[in-house]
Coordinates of C-alpha atoms and ligand atoms in Angstrom, one line a residue:
Chain A
X9 CA 0.0 0.0 0.0
X10 CA 1.4 3.3 -1.0
X11 CA 0.6 6.4 1.1
X12 CA 1.0 9.5 -0.9
X13 CA -1.7 11.9 0.1
X14 CA -1.5 14.6 2.7
X15 CA -4.1 12.9 4.8
X16 CA -5.3 9.4 4.4
X17 CA -7.6 7.2 6.4
X18 CA -7.5 3.4 6.0
X19 CA -10.4 1.2 7.1
X20 CA -11.3 3.3 10.1
X21 CA -13.8 1.8 12.5
X22 CA -14.8 4.1 15.3
X23 CA -17.6 5.0 17.7
X24 CA -18.4 5.7 21.3
X25 CA -18.1 3.0 24.0
X26 CA -20.0 -0.1 22.6
X27 CA -21.6 2.1 19.9
X28 CA -20.0 1.3 16.5
X29 CA -20.5 4.3 14.2
X30 CA -17.9 4.3 11.4
X31 CA -17.4 1.1 9.4
X32 CA -14.2 0.7 7.3
X33 CA -14.0 4.4 6.4
X34 CA -11.2 5.1 3.9
X35 CA -10.6 8.4 2.3
X36 CA -7.7 10.7 1.2
X37 CA -7.0 14.3 0.7
X38 CA -4.3 15.8 -1.5
X39 CA -2.3 18.8 -0.6
X40 CA -4.1 22.0 -1.9
X41 CA -7.5 20.3 -2.4
X42 CA -10.9 21.2 -1.0
X43 CA -12.6 17.9 -0.2
X44 CA -16.1 17.6 1.2
X45 CA -17.7 14.9 3.3
X46 CA -21.5 15.0 2.9
X47 CA -24.2 13.1 4.6
X48 CA -27.5 13.4 6.4
X49 CA -27.9 13.9 10.2
X50 CA -26.2 11.2 12.3
X51 CA -24.4 9.7 9.3
X52 CA -21.0 9.9 11.1
X53 CA -19.4 13.1 9.7
X54 CA -18.5 14.6 13.0
X55 CA -17.3 11.2 14.3
X56 CA -15.0 11.0 11.2
X57 CA -13.5 14.5 12.1
X58 CA -13.2 13.5 15.7
X59 CA -11.2 10.4 14.8
X60 CA -8.9 12.4 12.4
X61 CA -8.3 15.2 14.9
X62 CA -7.7 12.8 17.8
X63 CA -10.7 13.7 19.9
X64 CA -11.6 10.0 19.9
X65 CA -9.5 6.9 19.2
X66 CA -10.6 4.6 16.4
X67 CA -11.3 1.0 17.2
X68 CA -9.2 -0.1 14.3
X69 CA -7.7 1.2 11.1
X70 CA -4.9 3.8 10.4
X71 CA -4.6 7.5 9.9
X72 CA -1.7 8.9 8.0
X73 CA -0.6 12.5 7.8
X74 CA 2.3 13.5 5.7
X75 CA 3.0 9.8 5.4
X76 CA 3.4 9.5 9.1
X77 CA 1.1 7.0 11.0
X78 CA -0.6 9.3 13.5
X79 CA -3.3 6.8 14.7
X80 CA -1.9 6.6 18.2
X81 CA -0.9 10.3 18.6
X82 CA -2.7 12.4 21.2
X83 CA -4.7 15.4 19.8
X84 CA -2.2 18.1 20.9
X85 CA 0.5 16.4 18.9
X86 CA -1.6 16.3 15.8
X87 CA -2.4 20.0 16.2
X88 CA 1.4 20.6 16.5
X89 CA 1.8 18.8 13.2
X90 CA -0.5 21.3 11.4
X91 CA -3.8 19.5 11.6
X92 CA -6.5 21.9 12.8
X93 CA -10.2 21.4 13.4
X94 CA -13.0 24.0 13.5
X95 CA -15.3 21.8 15.6
X96 CA -19.0 21.3 15.6
X97 CA -20.5 23.9 18.0
X98 CA -17.4 26.1 17.6
X99 CA -16.2 25.4 21.1
X100 CA -14.9 28.9 21.8
X101 CA -13.7 30.2 25.1
X102 CA -16.8 32.2 26.0
X103 CA -15.2 34.4 28.8
X104 CA -12.1 35.2 26.8
X105 CA -12.1 38.1 24.3
X106 CA -11.4 37.8 20.6
X107 CA -7.7 38.3 20.9
X108 CA -7.4 35.8 23.8
X109 CA -9.3 33.2 21.8
X110 CA -6.9 33.8 18.9
X111 CA -3.9 33.5 21.3
X112 CA -5.2 30.1 22.4
X113 CA -5.5 29.2 18.7
X114 CA -1.7 29.9 18.5
X115 CA -1.0 27.7 21.5
X116 CA 1.3 25.3 19.7
X117 CA 5.0 25.8 19.2
X118 CA 4.6 25.9 15.4
X119 CA 2.2 28.8 15.8
X120 CA 3.9 30.7 18.6
X121 CA 6.7 32.2 16.6
X122 CA 4.6 33.7 13.9
X123 CA 1.8 34.9 16.2
X124 CA 1.8 38.6 14.9
X125 CA 1.8 37.5 11.2
X126 CA -1.0 35.1 11.8
X127 CA -3.0 37.7 13.7
X128 CA -2.7 40.1 10.8
X129 CA -3.6 37.4 8.4
X130 CA -6.8 36.4 10.1
X131 CA -7.8 40.0 10.8
X132 CA -7.4 40.6 7.0
X133 CA -9.7 37.6 6.3
X134 CA -12.2 38.7 9.0
X135 CA -12.0 42.5 9.4
X136 CA -14.9 42.4 11.8
X137 CA -12.9 40.6 14.4
X138 CA -10.3 43.3 14.3
X139 CA -12.8 46.0 15.2
X140 CA -13.9 44.1 18.3
X141 CA -10.7 42.8 19.7
X142 CA -11.9 43.1 23.3
X143 CA -15.3 41.6 22.9
X144 CA -16.0 38.4 24.9
X145 CA -16.6 35.5 22.6
X146 CA -19.7 34.5 24.6
X147 CA -21.4 37.8 23.7
X148 CA -20.9 37.5 19.9
X149 CA -23.6 36.6 17.4
X150 CA -23.6 33.1 15.9
X151 CA -22.0 34.3 12.6
X152 CA -19.3 36.2 14.4
X153 CA -18.6 33.2 16.6
X154 CA -18.2 31.0 13.5
X155 CA -15.7 33.5 12.0
X156 CA -13.8 33.5 15.3
X157 CA -13.8 29.7 15.3
X158 CA -12.3 29.6 11.8
X159 CA -9.8 32.3 12.7
X160 CA -8.8 30.5 15.8
X161 CA -8.2 27.3 13.7
X162 CA -6.1 29.3 11.3
X163 CA -3.9 30.8 14.0
X164 CA -2.1 27.4 14.1
X165 CA -1.1 28.0 10.4
X166 CA -2.5 24.6 9.6
X167 CA -1.5 22.5 6.7
X168 CA -5.0 21.1 6.6
X169 CA -8.1 22.8 8.1
X170 CA -11.0 20.6 8.9
X171 CA -14.4 22.3 9.3
X172 CA -17.5 20.8 10.8
X173 CA -20.6 22.5 9.2
X174 CA -19.3 26.1 9.2
X175 CA -22.5 27.3 7.6
X176 CA -24.7 25.8 10.2
X177 CA -27.4 28.2 11.4
X178 CA -26.1 31.2 9.5
X179 CA -28.1 33.6 7.4
X180 CA -27.6 33.1 3.6
X181 CA -25.4 36.2 3.2
X182 CA -23.1 34.9 5.9
X183 CA -23.0 31.5 4.4
X184 CA -21.8 33.0 1.2
X185 CA -19.1 34.9 3.0
X186 CA -17.9 31.8 4.8
X187 CA -17.7 29.8 1.5
X188 CA -15.9 32.7 -0.2
X189 CA -13.4 32.7 2.7
X190 CA -12.9 28.9 2.2
X191 CA -12.0 29.5 -1.5
X192 CA -9.6 32.3 -0.5
X193 CA -7.9 30.0 2.0
X194 CA -7.3 27.4 -0.7
X195 CA -5.7 30.0 -2.9
X196 CA -3.4 30.7 0.0
X197 CA -2.3 27.1 0.2
X198 CA -4.5 25.8 3.0
X199 CA -5.9 22.3 2.3
X200 CA -9.5 22.1 3.3
X201 CA -11.6 19.2 4.5
X202 CA -15.2 20.3 4.7
X203 CA -18.1 18.6 6.4
X204 CA -21.4 20.1 5.3
X205 CA -25.1 19.5 5.1
X206 CA -25.4 22.3 2.6
X207 CA -24.4 19.9 -0.2
X208 CA -24.9 22.2 -3.1
X209 CA -22.7 25.0 -1.8
X210 CA -20.1 22.5 -0.7
X211 CA -20.0 20.7 -4.0
X212 CA -19.8 24.0 -5.9
X213 CA -16.4 24.9 -4.2
X214 CA -15.0 21.4 -3.8
X215 CA -12.6 19.5 -6.0
X216 CA -13.8 16.1 -4.7
X217 CA -16.3 14.8 -2.3
X218 CA -17.2 11.7 -0.3
X219 CA -20.7 10.7 0.7
X220 CA -21.3 8.9 4.0
X221 CA -24.4 7.0 5.0
X222 CA -24.9 5.3 8.3
X223 CA -21.1 5.3 8.9
X224 CA -20.1 3.9 5.5
X225 CA -18.6 5.8 2.6
X226 CA -21.1 5.0 -0.2
X227 CA -19.9 7.3 -3.0
X228 CA -16.9 9.4 -3.9
X229 CA -15.6 11.3 -6.9
X230 CA -15.0 14.7 -8.4
X231 CA -17.5 17.2 -7.1
X232 CA -18.7 18.0 -10.6
X233 CA -19.6 14.4 -11.3
X234 CA -21.4 14.0 -8.0
X235 CA -23.4 17.2 -8.8
X236 CA -24.7 15.6 -11.9
X237 CA -25.6 12.1 -10.5
X238 CA -29.3 11.4 -10.1
X239 CA -28.9 9.7 -6.7
X240 CA -27.0 12.6 -5.3
X241 CA -29.4 15.2 -6.7
X242 CA -32.4 13.4 -5.2
X243 CA -30.9 12.6 -1.8
X244 CA -28.9 15.7 -1.1
X245 CA -29.8 18.5 -3.4
X246 CA -33.5 18.1 -3.3
X247 CA -33.8 18.2 -7.0
Chain B
X3 CA -17.9 39.4 80.1
X4 CA -16.0 40.7 77.1
X5 CA -15.3 44.3 76.6
X6 CA -15.7 46.0 73.3
X7 CA -11.9 45.9 72.6
X8 CA -12.0 42.2 73.2
X9 CA -14.6 41.9 70.5
X10 CA -12.5 43.9 68.1
X11 CA -9.6 41.6 69.0
X12 CA -11.6 38.4 68.2
X13 CA -12.9 39.9 64.9
X14 CA -9.3 40.9 63.9
X15 CA -8.1 37.3 64.4
X16 CA -11.0 35.9 62.4
X17 CA -10.6 38.4 59.6
X18 CA -7.0 37.1 59.4
X19 CA -8.2 33.5 59.4
X20 CA -10.6 34.5 56.7
X21 CA -7.8 35.5 54.4
X22 CA -6.2 32.1 54.8
X23 CA -9.6 30.5 54.2
X24 CA -9.6 32.4 50.9
X25 CA -6.2 31.0 50.0
X26 CA -7.3 27.4 50.8
X27 CA -10.6 27.9 48.9
X28 CA -8.7 29.2 45.9
X29 CA -7.0 25.8 45.5
X30 CA -10.4 24.0 45.6
X31 CA -11.9 26.5 43.2
X32 CA -9.1 26.0 40.7
X33 CA -9.5 22.2 40.8
X34 CA -13.2 22.4 40.5
X35 CA -13.0 24.9 37.6
X36 CA -10.5 23.0 35.5
X37 CA -11.7 19.4 36.1
X38 CA -15.0 19.5 37.9
X39 CA -13.6 17.3 40.6
X40 CA -14.4 17.6 44.2
X41 CA -11.3 17.2 46.4
X42 CA -12.3 15.8 49.8
X43 CA -8.7 15.5 50.8
X44 CA -8.1 19.2 50.6
X45 CA -8.2 19.9 54.3
X46 CA -6.0 16.9 54.9
X47 CA -3.4 18.2 52.6
X48 CA -3.5 21.4 54.6
X49 CA -3.0 19.3 57.7
X50 CA 0.1 17.8 56.1
X51 CA 1.3 21.3 55.3
X52 CA 0.9 22.1 59.0
X53 CA 3.0 19.1 60.0
X54 CA 5.6 19.9 57.3
X55 CA 6.1 23.3 59.0
X56 CA 6.1 21.7 62.4
X57 CA 8.8 19.1 61.6
X58 CA 11.0 21.3 59.5
X59 CA 11.0 24.0 62.1
X60 CA 11.4 21.8 65.1
X61 CA 13.9 19.3 63.6
X62 CA 15.9 21.5 61.2
X63 CA 15.5 24.8 63.0
X64 CA 14.7 26.7 59.8
X65 CA 12.6 29.8 59.6
X66 CA 8.8 29.0 59.5
X67 CA 8.5 31.0 56.2
X68 CA 11.1 28.9 54.5
X69 CA 9.1 26.0 55.9
X70 CA 6.0 27.4 54.1
X71 CA 7.9 27.4 50.8
X72 CA 9.0 23.8 51.6
X73 CA 5.3 22.9 52.3
X74 CA 4.2 24.6 49.0
X75 CA 6.7 22.6 47.0
X76 CA 6.3 19.3 48.8
X77 CA 2.5 19.4 48.8
X78 CA 2.7 20.4 45.1
X79 CA 4.3 17.0 44.5
X80 CA 2.0 15.2 46.8
X81 CA -0.9 16.9 45.0
X82 CA 0.3 15.6 41.6
X83 CA 0.7 12.2 43.1
X84 CA -2.9 12.3 44.4
X85 CA -4.0 13.5 41.0
X86 CA -2.4 10.6 39.2
X87 CA -3.9 8.1 41.6
X88 CA -7.3 9.5 42.4
X89 CA -8.4 11.9 39.6
X90 CA -6.8 11.2 36.2
X91 CA -7.7 7.5 36.0
X92 CA -11.5 8.3 36.4
X93 CA -12.0 11.9 35.3
X94 CA -12.8 11.1 31.6
X95 CA -14.8 8.0 32.3
X96 CA -18.6 8.2 32.4
X97 CA -19.6 9.3 35.9
X98 CA -15.9 10.3 36.5
X99 CA -16.6 13.6 38.1
X100 CA -18.9 12.0 40.7
X101 CA -16.3 9.2 41.2
X102 CA -13.7 11.8 42.4
X103 CA -15.9 12.3 45.5
X104 CA -15.1 8.7 46.5
X105 CA -11.5 8.5 45.3
X106 CA -10.5 11.7 47.1
X107 CA -12.4 10.5 50.2
X108 CA -10.2 7.4 50.1
X109 CA -7.1 9.7 49.9
X110 CA -8.5 11.7 52.9
X111 CA -8.9 8.5 55.0
X112 CA -5.4 7.4 54.1
X113 CA -3.8 10.8 54.9
X114 CA -5.6 11.0 58.3
X115 CA -4.8 7.4 59.3
X116 CA -1.1 7.7 58.4
X117 CA -0.9 11.0 60.3
X118 CA -2.6 9.4 63.3
X119 CA -0.1 6.5 63.2
X120 CA 2.9 8.6 62.6
X121 CA 2.2 11.6 64.8
X122 CA -0.5 10.6 67.4
X123 CA -3.7 12.4 67.8
X124 CA -2.2 14.9 70.4
X125 CA -2.3 18.5 69.3
X126 CA 1.0 20.2 68.8
X127 CA 2.4 23.6 68.2
X128 CA 5.8 25.1 68.0
X129 CA 7.5 28.2 69.3
X130 CA 8.7 31.0 67.0
X131 CA 9.5 34.6 67.3
X132 CA 6.7 35.7 64.9
X133 CA 4.0 34.3 67.2
X134 CA 5.3 36.0 70.3
X135 CA 5.9 39.4 68.7
X136 CA 2.9 41.7 68.4
X137 CA 1.8 44.5 66.2
X138 CA -0.4 47.3 67.5
X139 CA -2.6 49.4 65.3
X140 CA -5.8 51.3 65.8
X141 CA -6.1 49.7 69.2
X142 CA -5.9 46.3 67.7
X143 CA -3.2 43.8 68.6
X144 CA -2.1 41.0 66.4
X145 CA 0.8 38.7 66.3
X146 CA 3.3 39.2 63.5
X147 CA 2.7 35.5 62.6
X148 CA -1.0 36.2 61.9
X149 CA -0.3 39.4 60.0
X150 CA 2.2 37.6 57.8
X151 CA -0.2 34.7 57.2
X152 CA -2.9 37.2 56.1
X153 CA -0.6 39.2 53.9
X154 CA 1.0 36.2 52.2
X155 CA -2.5 34.7 51.6
X156 CA -3.7 37.8 49.8
X157 CA -0.5 38.2 47.8
X158 CA -0.6 34.6 46.8
X159 CA -4.2 34.9 45.6
X160 CA -3.3 38.0 43.6
X161 CA -0.3 36.1 42.1
X162 CA -2.4 33.2 41.0
X163 CA -4.8 35.7 39.4
X164 CA -2.0 37.3 37.5
X165 CA -0.7 33.8 36.4
X166 CA -4.2 33.1 35.0
X167 CA -4.5 36.4 33.3
X168 CA -1.0 37.0 31.9
X169 CA 1.0 33.9 31.5
X170 CA 0.3 31.6 28.6
X171 CA 0.2 28.5 30.7
X172 CA -2.2 30.3 33.1
X173 CA -4.4 31.3 30.1
X174 CA -4.5 27.6 29.1
X175 CA -5.8 26.8 32.5
X176 CA -8.6 29.2 32.0
X177 CA -9.2 27.8 28.5
X178 CA -9.6 24.3 29.9
X179 CA -12.0 25.5 32.6
X180 CA -14.1 27.4 30.0
X181 CA -14.2 24.8 27.4
X182 CA -12.2 21.5 27.6
X183 CA -13.1 20.4 24.1
X184 CA -12.1 23.8 22.7
X185 CA -8.8 23.5 24.7
X186 CA -8.0 20.1 23.2
X187 CA -8.9 21.4 19.7
X188 CA -6.3 24.2 19.9
X189 CA -3.6 21.7 21.0
X190 CA -3.5 22.3 24.7
X191 CA -2.3 19.1 26.5
X192 CA -5.3 18.9 28.8
X193 CA -4.2 16.1 31.0
X194 CA -1.0 18.1 31.7
X195 CA -3.0 21.2 32.6
X196 CA -5.2 19.0 35.0
X197 CA -2.1 17.6 36.6
X198 CA -0.5 21.0 37.1
X199 CA -3.7 22.6 38.4
X200 CA -4.3 19.9 40.9
X201 CA -0.7 20.2 42.1
X202 CA -1.0 23.9 42.4
X203 CA -4.3 23.7 44.3
X204 CA -2.8 21.3 46.8
X205 CA 0.4 23.3 47.0
X206 CA -1.7 26.4 48.0
X207 CA -3.5 24.3 50.7
X208 CA -0.1 23.1 52.0
X209 CA 1.2 26.6 52.1
X210 CA -1.9 27.8 53.9
X211 CA -1.4 25.0 56.5
X212 CA 2.2 26.0 57.1
X213 CA 1.2 29.7 57.5
X214 CA -1.5 28.8 60.0
X215 CA 0.9 26.4 61.8
X216 CA 3.0 29.4 62.9
X217 CA 0.2 30.6 65.3
X218 CA -2.2 27.7 65.6
X219 CA -2.1 25.8 68.8
X220 CA -3.9 22.7 67.4
X221 CA -1.8 20.9 64.8
X222 CA -3.3 17.5 64.8
X223 CA -4.2 14.7 62.3
X224 CA -7.9 15.7 62.1
X225 CA -7.3 19.5 61.9
X226 CA -8.3 19.4 58.2
X227 CA -12.1 19.0 58.6
X228 CA -12.8 22.6 59.7
X229 CA -10.8 23.8 56.7
X230 CA -12.6 21.6 54.2
X231 CA -15.9 22.9 55.4
X232 CA -14.8 26.5 55.6
X233 CA -13.2 26.5 52.2
X234 CA -16.2 24.8 50.5
X235 CA -18.4 27.4 52.0
X236 CA -16.0 30.1 50.7
X237 CA -15.9 28.6 47.2
X238 CA -19.7 28.5 46.9
X239 CA -20.1 31.8 48.6
X240 CA -17.7 33.4 46.2
X241 CA -19.4 31.9 43.1
X242 CA -17.4 29.2 41.3
X243 CA -14.6 30.4 39.1
X244 CA -13.9 33.8 40.6
X245 CA -10.6 34.9 42.1
X246 CA -11.0 38.1 44.0
X247 CA -14.4 37.0 45.2
X248 CA -12.5 34.3 47.1
X249 CA -10.7 37.0 49.1
X250 CA -13.8 38.8 50.1
X251 CA -15.8 35.6 50.7
X252 CA -13.0 34.3 52.8
X253 CA -12.9 37.4 55.0
X254 CA -16.7 37.5 55.3
X255 CA -16.7 33.8 56.4
X256 CA -13.9 34.5 58.8
X257 CA -15.8 37.5 60.3
X258 CA -19.0 35.5 60.5
X259 CA -17.2 32.8 62.4
X260 CA -15.8 35.5 64.7
X261 CA -19.3 36.9 65.4
X262 CA -20.3 33.3 66.1
X263 CA -17.5 33.0 68.6
X264 CA -18.7 36.2 70.3
X265 CA -22.4 35.6 70.4
X266 CA -22.7 31.8 70.4
X267 CA -19.5 30.9 72.2
X268 CA -16.5 29.4 70.7
X269 CA -17.8 25.8 70.4
X270 CA -20.8 26.8 68.3
X271 CA -19.2 29.5 66.2
X272 CA -19.6 27.5 62.9
X273 CA -23.3 27.4 63.2
X274 CA -23.5 31.1 62.2
X275 CA -21.3 30.3 59.2
X276 CA -23.8 27.7 58.0
X277 CA -26.8 29.9 58.5
X278 CA -25.2 32.7 56.4
X279 CA -24.2 30.1 53.9
X280 CA -27.8 28.7 53.6
X281 CA -29.1 32.2 53.2
X282 CA -26.7 32.9 50.4
X283 CA -27.7 29.6 48.6
X284 CA -31.3 30.5 49.0
X285 CA -31.1 34.1 47.9
X286 CA -28.2 34.2 45.5
X287 CA -27.3 30.6 44.4
X288 CA -24.8 31.9 41.9
X289 CA -22.7 33.2 44.8
X290 CA -22.2 36.8 46.0
X291 CA -19.5 37.6 43.5
X292 CA -20.6 35.2 40.7
X293 CA -21.5 37.7 38.0
X294 CA -19.4 40.7 38.6
X295 CA -16.1 38.9 38.6
X296 CA -16.7 36.2 36.1
X297 CA -14.3 37.6 33.7
X298 CA -11.2 36.5 35.6
Ligands
ATP314 N1 -20.5 11.6 22.2 C1 -21.3 10.6 21.6 N2 -21.7 9.5 22.4 C2 -22.5 8.6 21.8 N3 -23.0 8.6 20.6 C3 -22.7 9.7 19.8 C4 -21.8 10.7 20.3 N4 -21.7 11.6 19.3 C5 -22.4 11.2 18.3 N5 -23.0 10.0 18.6 C6 -23.8 9.2 17.7 O1 -23.0 8.8 16.6 C7 -23.8 8.9 15.4 C8 -23.1 9.7 14.4 O2 -23.0 11.0 14.9 P1 -22.2 12.2 14.2 O3 -22.2 13.3 15.2 O4 -20.9 11.7 13.7 O5 -23.1 12.5 13.0 P2 -23.1 13.7 11.9 O6 -23.0 13.1 10.6 O7 -22.0 14.7 12.3 O8 -24.5 14.3 12.1 P3 -25.0 15.9 12.1 O9 -25.2 16.3 10.7 O10 -26.3 15.9 12.8 O11 -24.0 16.7 12.8 C9 -25.2 9.4 15.8 O12 -26.0 8.2 15.8 C10 -25.0 10.0 17.1 O13 -26.1 9.8 17.9
MG315 MG1 -22.0 16.6 13.0

């Protein structure tokens, strides 16, 4: 077996306690790609991201990052390697202000040295955050919190940014803004792994996509092909 | 009967004790905030801090405040040991937070039994110049030992606050207490933060014990109980997760206890503390300082 992608999952089985959720999930992401993972509620998308990021340990299977087997690594070591997650529910530090949240995003050694540059970078991407440096995260609106969560993930200067439903609960205008930002990030060399329920928007900006149903990958291919497949259109695009 | 000046005297002493309650409670508050664990052995580690001061001063003849530093460091290590035995193995398991009630109770029983076997139940105290030298101010009289215990307690609380606000590692402690998942996601080594926080909390209790030992006539294996209760009352009174609230709540509880000693006699002085405590729980369950100081 040749491992050549930036991130690769081989036959991952995972779940919670006795609950088996993911069944032999294999997928890969090339450097510079935007790849989406689509599926309905409870299909196992968040669980997949938890296994990759190290929030949970898989029952079996392997995860490779930059050709290194990271399956047994604790989460903080994976973050240190450049694997960042913008988690479901944002998971900000509610009683810290914007700058403090971003400082925590730069907690790793890899991020520490370039803190000022990274700060400028994310303030350029999200000018709103710059205007409100001292606002507590807990008092921000949902859209602002989502931007802060993405910015916090970027402070680590990740090689790959994994995002769990970044458009969840946002007004259409903000959804557009978030997807524009994702495209901008790709141009700046950040590889993106995107989990979404908003399948149409995700497929429009993705290079490739995987579809997961009840814990199994059932389809995968170039985003354009998936967009034109009848089964995808019926199940996920409502067409 | 007492004269007015005697009342003032008693209240001064209990105000000072309240400052040390604050320091002890801070340790509990940190541990609760970061890992939602209840440490039933907290008062017992304070007791070990008392004996650490007693033995280092009487056997080695060193200054009691060097002994307080020794107690801080030693109990820091003891605290990390307790953490690795009683907290870390259960804290992430289902029901783990509740389990710490039992595991730390076990540690408490062990510490008290070992202290009884090694040091007998007899109360001890030791002589030192700080205890027998007095300060006079505004008609109040207090030993230098008590004045130092109060001052060091307040300064230590402020130092911990600054650690949490300004130092990266301290900010990571706050991050874990505000959102453990978020903390893991940004690459904070959460088990290490838990270990350090538990060690720090117990080190503060150990130092409090050593400070109190300089003037306390009752160093004994079961001396920790009163401190457990007082510091839990302070923590809840202050509202969980606040730092300066801990100073004020400590002093209020100290003064309340002093009023109890005056009006209800010494033996029943804690009753007043519990009455005030119940009133606070009924009227302001988030604690007296819960909202205003939450930003720490
Ligand atoms: N912490 C947990 N403990 C137990 N079961 C869980 C846990 N988290 C998720 N599950 C279960 O695992 C399954 C997959 O959940 P997951 O969160 O991965 O789905 P998802 O695809 O992200 O769904 P959604 O679109 O609703 O976010 C669900 O049946 C869910 O109930
Ligand atoms: Mg999900």
